[in-house]
């Protein structure tokens, strides 16, 4: 039986342990090479990077995008002209009158007025009650379905929780009285918000009042896709104000216009999901928030004061320079360096005192 022996080095001592990484070669680096000064490596031109969309790993949640049921979209509902409901109501009334004549319940005066022959009748029996029920149901079904459509208003119809269509017709029409009707305003609407929290370009808290021009484009999504589309629009405006900086009055026209365009783009994209069409979102009043209004007012006053002092100092220096230059160039006085400095000092004090007087 053979026994395995550990390998030995050529000097007869114990051999070094085998390498752990069998497929890679290792090389010993002298210590002095680690601290050797070498010139900077030559810069290699970089190619444009190509960004590829990585597939989400298994088990990683995908980003959630707000989306309404794609099958929920506005479609026209089936309605009949209003004459159909009027005719059904008239037939129901005529049926009740005929059943009363059949039962002999009509008074003689009414029979004479209607030109009907007198009938003693057999009283109220099962047949008469059935006639009353049928005529009454026809009359109620006909009159109960009458509806009047107005310009700028629409009806969203639902039956047993299912969307049955939208009616945008105007005038008298007949709608199935069993369906649930929801009136929706589809006119162009203007909404002026209350002061909402926002921030300017410097990140200072402000309060902004915006004017939103919008309308309901898809009545099915606006009514059934969200609980309250007006509250949803308000939340979209507030979310857009948190992402877009607004400028205070007095800012550049380009900044104000760009802020309005950015707000309109964001709110229109968020509101389109629920069938709302947003035309413009414009800030109409912007002011500092109450917690920073006093500090910003003091800061503005200090900036104006510093600007005024700088302009006054520039004017005084120009006046002193002009005065000294004229005196020396015309030969009115001969000044050495000491006298020139003294004259400049006296003129500066005099001009500053004159600028500081009221009405100067």
XYZ file of C-alpha atoms in Angstrom:
360
model
C 0.000 0.000 0.000
C 1.541 3.241 -1.109
C 1.501 6.296 1.101
C 1.399 9.841 -0.170
C 4.311 12.066 0.764
C 4.333 15.823 0.913
C 6.526 17.475 -1.704
C 9.799 19.015 -0.617
C 11.807 21.872 -2.010
C 15.200 21.493 -3.718
C 16.989 22.706 -0.521
C 15.437 19.854 1.414
C 13.108 22.052 3.538
C 9.346 21.887 3.638
C 7.618 22.893 0.394
C 5.370 25.915 0.050
C 1.613 25.289 0.160
C -0.124 24.819 -3.156
C -1.789 27.804 -4.755
C -5.442 28.246 -4.019
C -6.206 29.631 -7.484
C -5.076 27.001 -9.937
C -6.024 28.849 -13.151
C -4.295 32.172 -12.459
C -0.597 32.962 -12.175
C 0.697 35.279 -9.457
C 3.852 37.363 -9.590
C 5.729 38.959 -6.741
C 6.136 42.747 -7.094
C 9.247 44.385 -5.512
C 8.399 46.937 -2.871
C 10.429 49.745 -4.460
C 8.308 49.533 -7.616
C 5.187 50.498 -5.671
C 6.595 53.952 -4.892
C 8.273 54.694 -8.245
C 7.313 58.013 -9.827
C 5.910 57.470 -13.282
C 4.525 59.973 -15.782
C 0.787 60.412 -16.022
C -0.804 57.836 -18.260
C -1.755 58.992 -21.712
C -5.389 59.941 -21.843
C -7.433 57.563 -23.925
C -10.330 59.033 -25.899
C -13.611 57.725 -24.631
C -16.331 56.496 -26.897
C -19.904 57.636 -26.403
C -21.566 55.410 -23.893
C -24.524 53.380 -25.039
C -27.114 53.080 -22.320
C -29.106 49.910 -22.484
C -32.287 49.296 -20.603
C -31.696 46.623 -18.024
C -34.322 44.048 -17.503
C -35.686 43.985 -13.947
C -34.346 41.132 -11.902
C -36.619 38.326 -10.938
C -38.591 39.232 -7.868
C -37.791 42.974 -8.120
C -40.971 45.092 -8.138
C -41.628 47.048 -11.299
C -42.396 50.787 -11.122
C -46.073 51.463 -10.603
C -47.692 53.726 -13.202
C -51.075 55.311 -12.565
C -53.455 53.776 -15.056
C -57.218 53.481 -15.309
C -58.965 50.414 -16.665
C -58.207 50.542 -20.432
C -61.668 49.172 -21.197
C -63.237 52.148 -19.453
C -63.666 54.702 -22.237
C -66.489 56.971 -23.235
C -68.945 55.612 -25.772
C -72.379 56.834 -26.869
C -75.380 55.380 -25.079
C -78.527 54.149 -26.767
C -81.424 56.525 -26.212
C -84.714 57.135 -27.997
C -86.416 60.369 -28.990
C -88.584 61.992 -26.361
C -91.701 61.388 -28.468
C -91.444 57.684 -27.618
C -91.733 58.385 -23.893
C -94.586 60.837 -24.428
C -96.426 58.270 -26.548
C -95.918 55.531 -23.959
C -97.166 57.806 -21.190
C -100.227 58.722 -23.252
C -100.993 55.074 -23.972
C -100.693 54.256 -20.287
C -103.136 57.007 -19.356
C -105.520 55.894 -22.100
C -105.286 52.302 -20.855
C -106.158 53.343 -17.302
C -109.113 55.333 -18.633
C -110.302 52.411 -20.746
C -110.020 50.011 -17.804
C -112.053 52.390 -15.640
C -114.772 52.540 -18.342
C -114.659 48.749 -18.581
C -115.175 48.475 -14.825
C -117.940 51.092 -14.937
C -116.172 53.505 -12.612
C -116.386 56.600 -14.807
C -119.055 59.147 -13.838
C -121.810 60.035 -16.285
C -120.568 63.608 -16.737
C -117.112 62.408 -17.810
C -118.631 59.896 -20.212
C -120.741 62.622 -21.773
C -117.754 64.927 -22.045
C -115.623 62.209 -23.684
C -118.486 61.010 -25.899
C -118.324 57.457 -24.568
C -121.356 55.195 -24.254
C -122.553 54.443 -20.763
C -121.428 51.089 -19.414
C -122.649 49.576 -16.185
C -119.565 47.349 -16.013
C -118.852 44.348 -13.865
C -116.831 46.115 -11.135
C -113.231 45.613 -10.194
C -112.130 42.068 -10.859
C -108.790 40.352 -11.541
C -108.955 41.351 -15.205
C -109.526 45.005 -14.349
C -106.687 45.040 -11.838
C -104.402 43.460 -14.418
C -105.413 46.140 -16.905
C -104.679 48.882 -14.378
C -101.272 47.353 -13.602
C -100.286 47.029 -17.253
C -101.443 50.523 -18.216
C -99.904 52.091 -15.126
C -96.576 50.356 -15.697
C -96.540 51.513 -19.328
C -97.320 55.093 -18.323
C -94.729 55.202 -15.552
C -92.096 53.574 -17.740
C -92.729 56.074 -20.509
C -92.861 59.217 -18.374
C -90.106 58.106 -16.009
C -87.602 57.814 -18.852
C -88.071 61.344 -20.171
C -84.951 63.481 -19.802
C -83.787 66.827 -21.126
C -80.276 67.238 -22.460
C -78.552 70.608 -22.239
C -75.644 72.070 -24.142
C -72.405 71.579 -22.203
C -73.880 68.848 -20.008
C -73.719 65.073 -20.402
C -75.320 62.065 -18.772
C -73.230 59.069 -17.691
C -75.459 55.993 -17.548
C -74.880 52.889 -15.440
C -76.970 49.776 -14.915
C -76.297 47.493 -11.938
C -72.790 48.872 -11.550
C -71.876 48.579 -15.239
C -71.141 51.490 -17.519
C -73.769 51.734 -20.258
C -72.616 54.800 -22.184
C -72.703 58.589 -22.222
C -75.422 60.843 -23.583
C -74.309 64.174 -25.061
C -77.514 64.882 -27.001
C -79.611 67.960 -26.346
C -83.370 68.328 -26.197
C -86.046 65.909 -25.030
C -85.111 62.238 -25.111
C -86.111 58.960 -23.543
C -83.644 57.035 -21.392
C -84.236 53.719 -19.743
C -85.603 54.669 -16.290
C -83.833 51.696 -14.681
C -80.339 53.067 -15.351
C -78.487 55.362 -12.954
C -77.839 58.828 -14.391
C -74.910 61.055 -13.426
C -74.777 64.560 -14.790
C -71.314 65.775 -15.838
C -70.326 69.301 -16.834
C -68.273 69.106 -20.062
C -67.909 72.854 -20.641
C -64.614 74.724 -20.574
C -63.986 75.580 -16.934
C -61.676 77.931 -15.051
C -60.490 77.100 -11.558
C -58.635 79.584 -9.382
C -56.865 77.747 -6.586
C -56.292 78.830 -3.039
C -52.701 79.695 -1.986
C -50.660 76.502 -2.349
C -47.152 75.770 -1.020
C -44.371 76.077 -3.606
C -40.727 77.205 -3.889
C -38.851 79.704 -6.010
C -35.640 79.114 -7.938
C -33.551 79.520 -4.768
C -35.603 77.026 -2.773
C -37.331 79.672 -0.635
C -40.862 78.725 0.434
C -43.583 80.723 -1.310
C -47.360 80.610 -1.711
C -48.752 80.461 -5.246
C -52.257 80.958 -6.597
C -52.720 79.343 -10.014
C -55.426 79.577 -12.667
C -56.267 76.264 -14.348
C -58.218 76.065 -17.616
C -59.606 72.568 -18.134
C -62.565 70.475 -19.169
C -63.836 66.909 -18.979
C -62.869 65.070 -22.157
C -63.731 61.471 -21.248
C -66.832 61.412 -19.049
C -66.549 57.704 -18.282
C -63.047 57.949 -16.821
C -63.723 61.238 -15.050
C -66.828 59.843 -13.331
C -66.033 56.168 -12.815
C -62.230 56.086 -12.956
C -61.707 58.339 -9.927
C -63.783 59.194 -6.881
C -63.780 62.962 -7.451
C -62.056 64.325 -10.553
C -62.038 67.913 -9.245
C -60.173 66.883 -6.092
C -57.820 64.796 -8.215
C -57.059 67.830 -10.396
C -56.290 69.882 -7.305
C -53.851 67.241 -6.062
C -52.147 67.164 -9.482
C -51.647 70.942 -9.370
C -50.225 70.764 -5.850
C -47.836 67.970 -6.873
C -46.663 69.959 -9.904
C -45.997 73.035 -7.761
C -43.766 70.906 -5.552
C -41.605 70.002 -8.593
C -41.518 73.260 -10.581
C -40.035 76.481 -9.111
C -42.180 79.584 -9.569
C -40.897 83.135 -9.818
C -42.020 86.083 -7.714
C -43.560 89.160 -9.370
C -40.874 91.198 -11.057
C -38.954 88.236 -12.419
C -37.987 87.787 -16.034
C -40.765 87.083 -18.509
C -38.946 84.011 -19.805
C -38.744 82.419 -16.364
C -42.435 83.057 -15.695
C -43.438 81.628 -19.075
C -41.229 78.549 -18.663
C -42.705 77.884 -15.209
C -46.223 78.084 -16.636
C -45.363 75.739 -19.502
C -43.751 73.220 -17.154
C -46.758 73.288 -14.828
C -49.153 72.847 -17.742
C -47.168 69.906 -19.104
C -47.000 68.068 -15.782
C -50.631 68.619 -14.799
C -51.914 67.724 -18.277
C -49.960 64.446 -18.233
C -51.283 63.478 -14.782
C -54.882 64.522 -15.466
C -55.137 62.827 -18.864
C -55.255 59.450 -17.103
C -58.720 60.200 -15.710
C -60.124 61.834 -18.841
C -59.391 65.496 -18.029
C -57.971 67.867 -20.633
C -55.855 70.679 -19.192
C -55.122 73.651 -21.432
C -53.074 75.919 -19.165
C -51.838 76.241 -15.592
C -50.620 79.792 -14.891
C -49.481 81.313 -11.589
C -51.480 84.507 -11.041
C -50.178 85.493 -7.598
C -46.972 84.486 -5.841
C -45.867 85.672 -2.420
C -43.494 84.543 0.281
C -44.758 82.087 2.860
C -45.666 83.659 6.234
C -42.756 81.973 8.022
C -40.134 83.544 5.706
C -41.887 86.749 4.600
C -40.364 88.953 7.332
C -36.830 87.645 6.799
C -37.027 88.049 3.017
C -38.398 91.573 3.438
C -35.421 92.538 5.604
C -33.086 90.916 3.099
C -34.588 92.876 0.220
C -34.371 96.163 2.142
C -30.723 95.451 2.970
C -29.964 94.696 -0.680
C -31.620 97.927 -1.807
C -29.724 99.896 0.844
C -26.398 98.375 -0.208
C -27.143 99.121 -3.832
C -28.000 102.726 -2.974
C -24.801 103.166 -0.968
C -22.728 101.760 -3.829
C -24.301 104.152 -6.322
C -23.782 107.121 -3.990
C -20.134 106.178 -3.393
C -19.503 105.831 -7.131
C -21.031 109.241 -7.780
C -18.930 110.885 -5.015
C -15.688 109.332 -6.271
C -16.411 110.506 -9.809
C -17.165 114.025 -8.584
C -13.959 114.240 -6.499
C -11.855 112.949 -9.379
C -13.359 115.423 -11.789
C -12.828 118.348 -9.376
C -9.194 117.524 -8.619
C -8.417 116.911 -12.282
C -9.851 120.243 -13.357
C -7.985 122.181 -10.638
C -4.635 120.661 -11.520
C -5.014 120.667 -15.302
C -5.975 124.343 -15.467
C -3.095 125.299 -13.176
C -5.265 126.899 -10.536
C -3.395 125.146 -7.742
C -0.132 123.284 -7.402
C -0.438 120.319 -5.073
C 2.055 117.829 -3.808
C 1.059 114.329 -2.750
C 0.200 115.300 0.817
C -1.917 118.274 -0.236
C -3.650 116.184 -2.952
C -4.623 113.520 -0.403
C -5.908 116.157 2.002
C -7.957 117.807 -0.760
C -9.414 114.492 -1.851
C -10.367 113.679 1.746
C -12.038 117.048 2.313
C -13.939 116.896 -0.981
C -15.110 113.338 -0.285
C -16.447 114.307 3.139
C -18.166 117.366 1.708
C -19.805 115.500 -1.171
C -20.931 112.624 1.075
C -22.450 115.103 3.530
C -24.232 116.836 0.657
C -25.570 113.535 -0.699
C -26.908 112.594 2.689
C -28.980 115.756 3.149
C -32.747 115.454 2.558
C -33.682 116.544 -0.906
C -30.086 116.375 -2.176
